[in-house]
Amino acid sequence: MSKRSHHHLTELGCIACEDLTEFGAGKEGWLAPDAGTTVLCALDAHSLAIANRSVVLILGWSDSDEPRVKIRPELSPIEAERITAIEWLVFDDIKVIAIGTSRGFLLMYSLRGDLIHRQMVYHGQIIKLRVRGTKKDLMQDISSEDVCVVMPGVIARFDGSDIRSMLQRWFQETHSRFWDEKSNKDSEDNGNSDDRLPYQIWNVNKYGSCVDAAITGIMPPPLMELQSSQRYYCAVTIGDDAVISAFRLSEDRKRSLVGVILSKVMPVTFSTIASFSKMIWRSEPTPTSKPEEKLQSFARASSLTCLKDYPRKGEKLTLSPSGTLAAITDSLGRILLLDTQALVVVRIWKGYRDANCFFMEMLVNRDDKRASSSCHVPGKSDYCLCLAIHAPRKGIIEVWQMRTGPRVLAIQCAKGCRLLQPTYRFGSLSDSPYVPLEVFLLNGDSGQLSVLNRFLN
């Protein structure tokens, strides 16, 4: 499909199809983030995943003939379980869709709709699935790639290498079963539910339940603690009670008071109650039910700082590629730019209610000789970090240069649009041509997908 450029937007393709009517397409503003029935979206290099409460639709936007896939996860009708989060997991040769549910289950599906993995993270709704990573370079000594699962008052971290190994085993086994003549319908299963992924989980509800959170990266240990091989992570949370909270997350579960209570006291209490029940109802037969999945105990989370400013409430959070900056929107129509290392707000925008933000990279200063040369391929150092702000009430997208730079771009957009950004790709080669961080615009009324141009005309 040919690309058409209109000022600062380049049209890439169209997702309009009949399958979208199940998600509300055809109604004005059906894709808007503040719509009555929230539609979840996740973007990859050539695919878009759209989900409602019970169905995920995978479609390609670059090729109209590409087959569409519908995934209907097995959800509990008794618990009114629903889909609450989706995200792509993209490795060098593997791409799957991850789904979070209102009961705290993490599901992974192949592009054919096969269930690969099902695992309970914790009791409660999964609010967000975040994929991020940092590579080793001159500024970063340690590389870290992970999937962060955000729940009310809880944050969990899955290491990217563990997920990659599990997916590689599943695809290898699936490929071998395909060529095995003896395996017929026996190859159908319910995913690798027995092959649990290791993860860390922390309780971060000291200042109230959070509505969004993110692990910003690796941080040094406390000064008074002995140096060890374990890592410490910094987490930023936002919520109704505290606009911004920050925590130091430790991998150590032994020193977590909450973890000790859950792992030691609760099993003993449950065993005592069960024994007492058997003494009273000895004649009652024991039901043969499948045991519940054992939950992992909490590791230690130490509070670093907290910002309370009633009645202001935190609403959305987005991280820069390095994790050193976070853009936070609040209920008063402000956008706070947070330095996640110093834990200081370095900039504030006002008058942006219901805004959505994404960091992006642009060629802002193009007056040097290298930028004007046609044979020069821009590298990472040529790009400047910016923040794209979508203000739906104003019908505008603004791009601001970080950290204290001016507004470099303003684009008018339709009412039913949504900003999207492709997910982080695990293990991408550092020696390959640099791909800048881009932001896409999806028009829900026309189905047109466009990308914000990375350079200024």
PDB file of C-alpha atoms in Angstrom, residues 105-400:
ATOM      1  CA  PHE A 105      -4.815 -14.176  35.156  1.00  0.00           C
ATOM      2  CA  LEU A 106      -2.070 -13.596  32.586  1.00  0.00           C
ATOM      3  CA  LEU A 107      -2.786 -15.341  29.260  1.00  0.00           C
ATOM      4  CA  MET A 108      -0.585 -15.640  26.188  1.00  0.00           C
ATOM      5  CA  TYR A 109      -1.868 -16.584  22.728  1.00  0.00           C
ATOM      6  CA  SER A 110      -0.214 -17.300  19.414  1.00  0.00           C
ATOM      7  CA  LEU A 111      -1.186 -15.428  16.249  1.00  0.00           C
ATOM      8  CA  ARG A 112      -3.312 -18.451  15.294  1.00  0.00           C
ATOM      9  CA  GLY A 113      -5.311 -18.116  18.504  1.00  0.00           C
ATOM     10  CA  ASP A 114      -3.705 -21.033  20.388  1.00  0.00           C
ATOM     11  CA  LEU A 115      -3.433 -20.676  24.164  1.00  0.00           C
ATOM     12  CA  ILE A 116       0.254 -20.841  25.062  1.00  0.00           C
ATOM     13  CA  HIS A 117       0.305 -19.951  28.738  1.00  0.00           C
ATOM     14  CA  ARG A 118      -2.132 -19.280  31.588  1.00  0.00           C
ATOM     15  CA  GLN A 119      -1.000 -18.170  35.019  1.00  0.00           C
ATOM     16  CA  MET A 120      -2.532 -16.484  38.035  1.00  0.00           C
ATOM     17  CA  VAL A 121      -0.504 -13.443  39.099  1.00  0.00           C
ATOM     18  CA  TYR A 122      -2.574 -12.269  42.078  1.00  0.00           C
ATOM     19  CA  HIS A 123      -6.216 -11.903  43.082  1.00  0.00           C
ATOM     20  CA  GLY A 124      -7.557  -8.746  41.483  1.00  0.00           C
ATOM     21  CA  GLN A 125      -7.895  -6.924  38.194  1.00  0.00           C
ATOM     22  CA  ILE A 126      -4.892  -6.525  35.918  1.00  0.00           C
ATOM     23  CA  ILE A 127      -4.951  -2.844  35.023  1.00  0.00           C
ATOM     24  CA  LYS A 128      -2.005  -2.681  32.656  1.00  0.00           C
ATOM     25  CA  LEU A 129       0.670  -4.775  30.965  1.00  0.00           C
ATOM     26  CA  ARG A 130       3.893  -2.841  30.392  1.00  0.00           C
ATOM     27  CA  VAL A 131       6.801  -4.055  28.269  1.00  0.00           C
ATOM     28  CA  ARG A 132      10.085  -2.188  28.567  1.00  0.00           C
ATOM     29  CA  GLY A 133      13.818  -2.696  28.414  1.00  0.00           C
ATOM     30  CA  THR A 134      17.146  -0.940  28.558  1.00  0.00           C
ATOM     31  CA  LYS A 135      20.260  -2.057  26.709  1.00  0.00           C
ATOM     32  CA  LYS A 136      23.875  -1.866  27.839  1.00  0.00           C
ATOM     33  CA  ASP A 137      25.574   1.310  26.630  1.00  0.00           C
ATOM     34  CA  LEU A 138      27.855   4.078  27.874  1.00  0.00           C
ATOM     35  CA  MET A 139      25.148   5.398  30.188  1.00  0.00           C
ATOM     36  CA  GLN A 140      23.698   2.049  31.312  1.00  0.00           C
ATOM     37  CA  ASP A 141      25.919  -0.663  32.820  1.00  0.00           C
ATOM     38  CA  ILE A 142      23.177  -3.304  33.127  1.00  0.00           C
ATOM     39  CA  SER A 143      20.593  -4.432  30.597  1.00  0.00           C
ATOM     40  CA  SER A 144      17.081  -5.199  31.789  1.00  0.00           C
ATOM     41  CA  GLU A 145      14.017  -6.385  29.872  1.00  0.00           C
ATOM     42  CA  ASP A 146      10.748  -7.192  31.574  1.00  0.00           C
ATOM     43  CA  VAL A 147       6.975  -7.370  31.483  1.00  0.00           C
ATOM     44  CA  CYS A 148       5.344  -5.404  34.279  1.00  0.00           C
ATOM     45  CA  VAL A 149       1.864  -6.407  35.477  1.00  0.00           C
ATOM     46  CA  VAL A 150      -0.005  -3.594  37.235  1.00  0.00           C
ATOM     47  CA  MET A 151      -2.889  -4.304  39.625  1.00  0.00           C
ATOM     48  CA  PRO A 152      -4.603  -2.123  42.285  1.00  0.00           C
ATOM     49  CA  GLY A 153      -1.936  -1.759  44.965  1.00  0.00           C
ATOM     50  CA  VAL A 154       0.213  -4.532  43.467  1.00  0.00           C
ATOM     51  CA  ILE A 155       2.986  -4.615  40.874  1.00  0.00           C
ATOM     52  CA  ALA A 156       4.633  -7.755  39.435  1.00  0.00           C
ATOM     53  CA  ARG A 157       7.670  -8.235  37.223  1.00  0.00           C
ATOM     54  CA  PHE A 158       8.360 -11.061  34.743  1.00  0.00           C
ATOM     55  CA  ASP A 159      11.854 -11.231  33.266  1.00  0.00           C
ATOM     56  CA  GLY A 160      11.963 -11.104  29.471  1.00  0.00           C
ATOM     57  CA  SER A 161      14.475 -13.979  29.239  1.00  0.00           C
ATOM     58  CA  ASP A 162      12.143 -16.316  31.165  1.00  0.00           C
ATOM     59  CA  ILE A 163       9.248 -15.509  28.841  1.00  0.00           C
ATOM     60  CA  ARG A 164      11.435 -15.989  25.779  1.00  0.00           C
ATOM     61  CA  SER A 165      12.593 -19.447  26.970  1.00  0.00           C
ATOM     62  CA  MET A 166       9.037 -20.556  27.707  1.00  0.00           C
ATOM     63  CA  LEU A 167       7.767 -19.389  24.299  1.00  0.00           C
ATOM     64  CA  GLN A 168      10.658 -21.044  22.454  1.00  0.00           C
ATOM     65  CA  ARG A 169       9.920 -24.366  24.195  1.00  0.00           C
ATOM     66  CA  TRP A 170       6.229 -24.115  23.331  1.00  0.00           C
ATOM     67  CA  PHE A 171       6.821 -23.354  19.654  1.00  0.00           C
ATOM     68  CA  GLN A 172       9.415 -26.139  19.376  1.00  0.00           C
ATOM     69  CA  GLU A 173       7.044 -28.650  20.980  1.00  0.00           C
ATOM     70  CA  THR A 174       4.172 -27.468  18.796  1.00  0.00           C
ATOM     71  CA  HIS A 175       6.311 -27.836  15.667  1.00  0.00           C
ATOM     72  CA  SER A 176       7.406 -31.345  16.640  1.00  0.00           C
ATOM     73  CA  ARG A 177       3.814 -32.376  17.410  1.00  0.00           C
ATOM     74  CA  PHE A 178       2.759 -31.116  14.000  1.00  0.00           C
ATOM     75  CA  TRP A 179       5.107 -33.583  12.320  1.00  0.00           C
ATOM     76  CA  ASP A 180       4.331 -36.397  14.734  1.00  0.00           C
ATOM     77  CA  GLU A 181       1.752 -38.684  13.130  1.00  0.00           C
ATOM     78  CA  LYS A 182       0.801 -40.227  16.462  1.00  0.00           C
ATOM     79  CA  SER A 183      -0.447 -36.997  17.998  1.00  0.00           C
ATOM     80  CA  ASN A 184      -3.965 -36.282  16.852  1.00  0.00           C
ATOM     81  CA  LYS A 185      -6.402 -34.528  19.098  1.00  0.00           C
ATOM     82  CA  ASP A 186      -4.182 -35.203  22.091  1.00  0.00           C
ATOM     83  CA  SER A 187      -2.167 -32.171  21.120  1.00  0.00           C
ATOM     84  CA  GLU A 188      -5.017 -29.930  22.305  1.00  0.00           C
ATOM     85  CA  ASP A 189      -4.297 -28.540  25.713  1.00  0.00           C
ATOM     86  CA  ASN A 190      -5.068 -25.562  27.860  1.00  0.00           C
ATOM     87  CA  GLY A 191      -1.684 -23.931  27.634  1.00  0.00           C
ATOM     88  CA  ASN A 192       1.397 -24.370  29.757  1.00  0.00           C
ATOM     89  CA  SER A 193      -0.447 -23.811  33.031  1.00  0.00           C
ATOM     90  CA  ASP A 194       1.842 -26.265  34.864  1.00  0.00           C
ATOM     91  CA  ASP A 195       4.989 -24.545  33.581  1.00  0.00           C
ATOM     92  CA  ARG A 196       4.796 -21.462  35.802  1.00  0.00           C
ATOM     93  CA  LEU A 197       6.876 -18.450  34.937  1.00  0.00           C
ATOM     94  CA  PRO A 198       9.009 -17.122  37.807  1.00  0.00           C
ATOM     95  CA  TYR A 199       8.271 -13.563  38.819  1.00  0.00           C
ATOM     96  CA  GLN A 200       8.558 -11.027  41.611  1.00  0.00           C
ATOM     97  CA  ILE A 201       5.577  -9.283  43.163  1.00  0.00           C
ATOM     98  CA  TRP A 202       5.337  -6.310  45.499  1.00  0.00           C
ATOM     99  CA  ASN A 203       2.637  -4.628  47.591  1.00  0.00           C
ATOM    100  CA  VAL A 204       2.688  -0.888  46.796  1.00  0.00           C
ATOM    101  CA  ASN A 205      -0.572   0.245  48.402  1.00  0.00           C
ATOM    102  CA  LYS A 206       1.002   2.085  51.347  1.00  0.00           C
ATOM    103  CA  TYR A 207      -0.519   5.344  50.111  1.00  0.00           C
ATOM    104  CA  GLY A 208      -3.707   3.836  48.710  1.00  0.00           C
ATOM    105  CA  SER A 209      -4.638   1.740  45.736  1.00  0.00           C
ATOM    106  CA  CYS A 210      -2.903   2.734  42.487  1.00  0.00           C
ATOM    107  CA  VAL A 211      -4.611   3.205  39.119  1.00  0.00           C
ATOM    108  CA  ASP A 212      -1.368   2.895  37.153  1.00  0.00           C
ATOM    109  CA  ALA A 213       2.266   2.085  37.874  1.00  0.00           C
ATOM    110  CA  ALA A 214       5.566   1.313  36.185  1.00  0.00           C
ATOM    111  CA  ILE A 215       8.970  -0.095  37.035  1.00  0.00           C
ATOM    112  CA  THR A 216      11.275   2.647  35.794  1.00  0.00           C
ATOM    113  CA  GLY A 217      14.534   0.678  35.964  1.00  0.00           C
ATOM    114  CA  ILE A 218      17.312  -0.643  38.157  1.00  0.00           C
ATOM    115  CA  MET A 219      18.435   1.508  41.088  1.00  0.00           C
ATOM    116  CA  PRO A 220      21.292   1.254  43.621  1.00  0.00           C
ATOM    117  CA  PRO A 221      20.676  -0.474  46.973  1.00  0.00           C
ATOM    118  CA  PRO A 222      20.221   1.503  50.209  1.00  0.00           C
ATOM    119  CA  LEU A 223      23.444   2.981  51.578  1.00  0.00           C
ATOM    120  CA  MET A 224      23.256   1.152  54.918  1.00  0.00           C
ATOM    121  CA  GLU A 225      22.686  -2.299  53.419  1.00  0.00           C
ATOM    122  CA  LEU A 226      25.321  -4.867  52.544  1.00  0.00           C
ATOM    123  CA  GLN A 227      26.109  -5.131  48.864  1.00  0.00           C
ATOM    124  CA  SER A 228      24.646  -8.258  47.308  1.00  0.00           C
ATOM    125  CA  SER A 229      23.999  -9.765  43.917  1.00  0.00           C
ATOM    126  CA  GLN A 230      20.273  -9.038  44.065  1.00  0.00           C
ATOM    127  CA  ARG A 231      18.813  -6.174  42.073  1.00  0.00           C
ATOM    128  CA  TYR A 232      16.758  -3.261  43.270  1.00  0.00           C
ATOM    129  CA  TYR A 233      14.136  -1.613  41.078  1.00  0.00           C
ATOM    130  CA  CYS A 234      12.452   1.770  41.235  1.00  0.00           C
ATOM    131  CA  ALA A 235       8.669   1.840  40.828  1.00  0.00           C
ATOM    132  CA  VAL A 236       6.412   4.856  40.357  1.00  0.00           C
ATOM    133  CA  THR A 237       2.693   4.598  41.132  1.00  0.00           C
ATOM    134  CA  ILE A 238      -0.198   7.030  40.685  1.00  0.00           C
ATOM    135  CA  GLY A 239      -3.638   6.917  42.268  1.00  0.00           C
ATOM    136  CA  ASP A 240      -6.585   8.664  43.902  1.00  0.00           C
ATOM    137  CA  ASP A 241      -5.033   9.156  47.355  1.00  0.00           C
ATOM    138  CA  ALA A 242      -1.490   9.942  46.241  1.00  0.00           C
ATOM    139  CA  VAL A 243      -0.871  11.600  42.876  1.00  0.00           C
ATOM    140  CA  ILE A 244       2.675  10.196  42.750  1.00  0.00           C
ATOM    141  CA  SER A 245       4.394   7.589  44.930  1.00  0.00           C
ATOM    142  CA  ALA A 246       7.799   5.981  44.478  1.00  0.00           C
ATOM    143  CA  PHE A 247       9.160   2.726  45.915  1.00  0.00           C
ATOM    144  CA  ARG A 248      12.432   0.816  46.018  1.00  0.00           C
ATOM    145  CA  LEU A 249      11.635  -2.805  45.122  1.00  0.00           C
ATOM    146  CA  SER A 250      13.840  -5.580  46.442  1.00  0.00           C
ATOM    147  CA  GLU A 251      14.072  -9.127  45.073  1.00  0.00           C
ATOM    148  CA  ASP A 252      14.351 -10.413  48.652  1.00  0.00           C
ATOM    149  CA  ARG A 253      11.138 -12.050  49.907  1.00  0.00           C
ATOM    150  CA  LYS A 254      12.508 -13.135  53.278  1.00  0.00           C
ATOM    151  CA  ARG A 255      12.653  -9.601  54.630  1.00  0.00           C
ATOM    152  CA  SER A 256       9.145  -8.636  53.568  1.00  0.00           C
ATOM    153  CA  LEU A 257       6.805  -8.431  56.568  1.00  0.00           C
ATOM    154  CA  VAL A 258       3.722  -8.820  54.387  1.00  0.00           C
ATOM    155  CA  GLY A 259       5.332 -11.745  52.607  1.00  0.00           C
ATOM    156  CA  VAL A 260       6.098 -13.460  55.910  1.00  0.00           C
ATOM    157  CA  ILE A 261       2.495 -13.060  57.057  1.00  0.00           C
ATOM    158  CA  LEU A 262       1.105 -14.452  53.802  1.00  0.00           C
ATOM    159  CA  SER A 263       3.557 -17.359  53.509  1.00  0.00           C
ATOM    160  CA  LYS A 264       3.630 -18.412  57.182  1.00  0.00           C
ATOM    161  CA  VAL A 265       0.569 -17.264  59.075  1.00  0.00           C
ATOM    162  CA  MET A 266      -2.126 -17.737  56.422  1.00  0.00           C
ATOM    163  CA  PRO A 267      -1.387 -21.420  55.615  1.00  0.00           C
ATOM    164  CA  VAL A 268      -1.366 -22.286  59.344  1.00  0.00           C
ATOM    165  CA  THR A 269      -4.633 -20.434  59.896  1.00  0.00           C
ATOM    166  CA  PHE A 270      -6.277 -22.151  56.923  1.00  0.00           C
ATOM    167  CA  SER A 271      -5.037 -25.575  58.125  1.00  0.00           C
ATOM    168  CA  THR A 272      -6.433 -24.973  61.605  1.00  0.00           C
ATOM    169  CA  ILE A 273      -9.824 -23.931  60.256  1.00  0.00           C
ATOM    170  CA  ALA A 274      -9.900 -26.938  57.927  1.00  0.00           C
ATOM    171  CA  SER A 275      -9.078 -29.341  60.790  1.00  0.00           C
ATOM    172  CA  PHE A 276     -11.741 -27.787  62.986  1.00  0.00           C
ATOM    173  CA  SER A 277     -14.301 -28.144  60.191  1.00  0.00           C
ATOM    174  CA  LYS A 278     -13.505 -31.833  59.793  1.00  0.00           C
ATOM    175  CA  MET A 279     -14.098 -32.409  63.513  1.00  0.00           C
ATOM    176  CA  ILE A 280     -17.582 -30.910  63.250  1.00  0.00           C
ATOM    177  CA  TRP A 281     -18.625 -32.448  59.926  1.00  0.00           C
ATOM    178  CA  ARG A 282     -16.837 -35.804  59.948  1.00  0.00           C
ATOM    179  CA  SER A 283     -19.496 -37.544  57.883  1.00  0.00           C
ATOM    180  CA  GLU A 284     -19.417 -34.979  55.072  1.00  0.00           C
ATOM    181  CA  PRO A 285     -17.412 -36.251  52.041  1.00  0.00           C
ATOM    182  CA  THR A 286     -14.472 -34.198  50.850  1.00  0.00           C
ATOM    183  CA  PRO A 287     -15.173 -32.647  47.435  1.00  0.00           C
ATOM    184  CA  THR A 288     -12.702 -33.500  44.698  1.00  0.00           C
ATOM    185  CA  SER A 289     -11.997 -30.043  43.321  1.00  0.00           C
ATOM    186  CA  LYS A 290      -8.929 -28.746  41.551  1.00  0.00           C
ATOM    187  CA  PRO A 291      -6.660 -26.969  44.055  1.00  0.00           C
ATOM    188  CA  GLU A 292      -6.240 -23.252  43.601  1.00  0.00           C
ATOM    189  CA  GLU A 293      -3.025 -21.972  42.120  1.00  0.00           C
ATOM    190  CA  LYS A 294      -0.561 -21.087  44.881  1.00  0.00           C
ATOM    191  CA  LEU A 295       0.169 -17.380  44.982  1.00  0.00           C
ATOM    192  CA  GLN A 296       3.664 -16.025  45.413  1.00  0.00           C
ATOM    193  CA  SER A 297       4.468 -14.046  48.538  1.00  0.00           C
ATOM    194  CA  PHE A 298       5.302 -10.359  48.376  1.00  0.00           C
ATOM    195  CA  ALA A 299       8.865  -9.125  48.251  1.00  0.00           C
ATOM    196  CA  ARG A 300       9.985  -6.008  50.092  1.00  0.00           C
ATOM    197  CA  ALA A 301       8.878  -2.580  48.842  1.00  0.00           C
ATOM    198  CA  SER A 302      10.347   0.468  50.622  1.00  0.00           C
ATOM    199  CA  SER A 303       8.709   3.859  50.256  1.00  0.00           C
ATOM    200  CA  LEU A 304      10.885   6.604  48.734  1.00  0.00           C
ATOM    201  CA  THR A 305       8.539   9.565  48.364  1.00  0.00           C
ATOM    202  CA  CYS A 306       4.892  10.514  48.056  1.00  0.00           C
ATOM    203  CA  LEU A 307       2.990  13.523  46.680  1.00  0.00           C
ATOM    204  CA  LYS A 308      -0.503  14.124  48.071  1.00  0.00           C
ATOM    205  CA  ASP A 309      -2.444  17.086  46.740  1.00  0.00           C
ATOM    206  CA  TYR A 310      -6.176  16.628  47.365  1.00  0.00           C
ATOM    207  CA  PRO A 311      -8.395  16.687  45.326  1.00  0.00           C
ATOM    208  CA  ARG A 312      -5.881  16.032  42.542  1.00  0.00           C
ATOM    209  CA  LYS A 313      -5.791  12.372  41.417  1.00  0.00           C
ATOM    210  CA  GLY A 314      -3.330  10.625  39.153  1.00  0.00           C
ATOM    211  CA  GLU A 315      -4.869   9.143  35.996  1.00  0.00           C
ATOM    212  CA  LYS A 316      -2.315   7.916  33.406  1.00  0.00           C
ATOM    213  CA  LEU A 317       1.409   7.306  33.309  1.00  0.00           C
ATOM    214  CA  THR A 318       3.859   6.867  30.439  1.00  0.00           C
ATOM    215  CA  LEU A 319       7.612   6.250  30.527  1.00  0.00           C
ATOM    216  CA  SER A 320      10.450   7.483  28.339  1.00  0.00           C
ATOM    217  CA  PRO A 321      12.558   4.767  26.601  1.00  0.00           C
ATOM    218  CA  SER A 322      15.309   4.974  29.236  1.00  0.00           C
ATOM    219  CA  GLY A 323      12.824   5.163  32.096  1.00  0.00           C
ATOM    220  CA  THR A 324      14.394   8.376  33.416  1.00  0.00           C
ATOM    221  CA  LEU A 325      11.301  10.492  32.646  1.00  0.00           C
ATOM    222  CA  ALA A 326       7.621   9.861  33.281  1.00  0.00           C
ATOM    223  CA  ALA A 327       4.644  11.890  32.056  1.00  0.00           C
ATOM    224  CA  ILE A 328       1.692  11.773  34.457  1.00  0.00           C
ATOM    225  CA  THR A 329      -1.787  13.150  33.788  1.00  0.00           C
ATOM    226  CA  ASP A 330      -4.091  14.116  36.646  1.00  0.00           C
ATOM    227  CA  SER A 331      -7.767  14.870  37.253  1.00  0.00           C
ATOM    228  CA  LEU A 332      -7.190  18.656  37.190  1.00  0.00           C
ATOM    229  CA  GLY A 333      -6.084  18.662  33.564  1.00  0.00           C
ATOM    230  CA  ARG A 334      -2.374  18.919  34.293  1.00  0.00           C
ATOM    231  CA  ILE A 335       0.558  16.923  32.941  1.00  0.00           C
ATOM    232  CA  LEU A 336       3.514  16.411  35.259  1.00  0.00           C
ATOM    233  CA  LEU A 337       6.963  15.584  33.897  1.00  0.00           C
ATOM    234  CA  LEU A 338       8.738  13.531  36.559  1.00  0.00           C
ATOM    235  CA  ASP A 339      12.464  12.865  36.760  1.00  0.00           C
ATOM    236  CA  THR A 340      12.327   9.268  38.009  1.00  0.00           C
ATOM    237  CA  GLN A 341      15.930   9.284  39.253  1.00  0.00           C
ATOM    238  CA  ALA A 342      15.782  12.498  41.291  1.00  0.00           C
ATOM    239  CA  LEU A 343      12.021  11.948  41.934  1.00  0.00           C
ATOM    240  CA  VAL A 344      11.326  15.602  41.204  1.00  0.00           C
ATOM    241  CA  VAL A 345       8.671  17.174  38.961  1.00  0.00           C
ATOM    242  CA  VAL A 346      10.644  19.183  36.400  1.00  0.00           C
ATOM    243  CA  ARG A 347       7.809  20.537  34.251  1.00  0.00           C
ATOM    244  CA  ILE A 348       4.037  21.064  34.321  1.00  0.00           C
ATOM    245  CA  TRP A 349       1.512  21.620  31.530  1.00  0.00           C
ATOM    246  CA  LYS A 350      -1.969  22.936  32.371  1.00  0.00           C
ATOM    247  CA  GLY A 351      -5.318  22.757  30.592  1.00  0.00           C
ATOM    248  CA  TYR A 352      -5.118  19.220  29.164  1.00  0.00           C
ATOM    249  CA  ARG A 353      -8.079  17.289  30.573  1.00  0.00           C
ATOM    250  CA  ASP A 354      -8.420  13.644  29.478  1.00  0.00           C
ATOM    251  CA  ALA A 355      -5.043  13.897  27.754  1.00  0.00           C
ATOM    252  CA  ASN A 356      -2.953  10.946  26.544  1.00  0.00           C
ATOM    253  CA  CYS A 357       0.826  11.153  26.269  1.00  0.00           C
ATOM    254  CA  PHE A 358       3.616   9.209  24.569  1.00  0.00           C
ATOM    255  CA  PHE A 359       7.310   9.922  24.302  1.00  0.00           C
ATOM    256  CA  MET A 360       8.719  10.033  20.783  1.00  0.00           C
ATOM    257  CA  GLU A 361      11.943  10.950  18.987  1.00  0.00           C
ATOM    258  CA  MET A 362      12.183  13.628  16.301  1.00  0.00           C
ATOM    259  CA  LEU A 363      14.813  15.264  14.110  1.00  0.00           C
ATOM    260  CA  VAL A 364      14.175  18.722  15.471  1.00  0.00           C
ATOM    261  CA  ASN A 365      17.479  20.456  14.663  1.00  0.00           C
ATOM    262  CA  ARG A 366      18.143  19.714  10.972  1.00  0.00           C
ATOM    263  CA  ASP A 367      20.312  22.718  10.114  1.00  0.00           C
ATOM    264  CA  ASP A 368      23.635  20.906  10.457  1.00  0.00           C
ATOM    265  CA  LYS A 369      25.553  19.422   7.536  1.00  0.00           C
ATOM    266  CA  ARG A 370      24.941  15.808   8.486  1.00  0.00           C
ATOM    267  CA  ALA A 371      21.161  16.255   8.613  1.00  0.00           C
ATOM    268  CA  SER A 372      21.128  17.996   5.237  1.00  0.00           C
ATOM    269  CA  SER A 373      23.203  15.276   3.584  1.00  0.00           C
ATOM    270  CA  SER A 374      21.033  12.845   1.613  1.00  0.00           C
ATOM    271  CA  CYS A 375      23.435   9.946   2.190  1.00  0.00           C
ATOM    272  CA  HIS A 376      23.532  10.384   5.973  1.00  0.00           C
ATOM    273  CA  VAL A 377      21.434   7.861   7.899  1.00  0.00           C
ATOM    274  CA  PRO A 378      20.324   9.437  11.188  1.00  0.00           C
ATOM    275  CA  GLY A 379      21.549   7.653  14.311  1.00  0.00           C
ATOM    276  CA  LYS A 380      20.322   7.765  17.872  1.00  0.00           C
ATOM    277  CA  SER A 381      22.361  10.880  18.646  1.00  0.00           C
ATOM    278  CA  ASP A 382      20.618  12.796  15.827  1.00  0.00           C
ATOM    279  CA  TYR A 383      17.192  12.442  17.422  1.00  0.00           C
ATOM    280  CA  CYS A 384      15.724  14.547  20.191  1.00  0.00           C
ATOM    281  CA  LEU A 385      13.355  13.196  22.836  1.00  0.00           C
ATOM    282  CA  CYS A 386       9.903  14.794  22.710  1.00  0.00           C
ATOM    283  CA  LEU A 387       6.515  14.312  24.345  1.00  0.00           C
ATOM    284  CA  ALA A 388       3.401  13.944  22.189  1.00  0.00           C
ATOM    285  CA  ILE A 389       0.252  15.141  23.966  1.00  0.00           C
ATOM    286  CA  HIS A 390      -3.192  14.297  22.605  1.00  0.00           C
ATOM    287  CA  ALA A 391      -5.807  16.690  23.996  1.00  0.00           C
ATOM    288  CA  PRO A 392      -9.142  15.228  22.776  1.00  0.00           C
ATOM    289  CA  ARG A 393     -11.210  18.115  24.148  1.00  0.00           C
ATOM    290  CA  LYS A 394      -9.154  20.547  22.086  1.00  0.00           C
ATOM    291  CA  GLY A 395      -8.951  18.222  19.071  1.00  0.00           C
ATOM    292  CA  ILE A 396      -5.201  18.702  18.853  1.00  0.00           C
ATOM    293  CA  ILE A 397      -1.911  16.828  19.149  1.00  0.00           C
ATOM    294  CA  GLU A 398       1.065  18.806  20.434  1.00  0.00           C
ATOM    295  CA  VAL A 399       4.725  17.744  20.466  1.00  0.00           C
ATOM    296  CA  TRP A 400       7.018  19.310  23.039  1.00  0.00           C
TER     297      TRP A 400
END
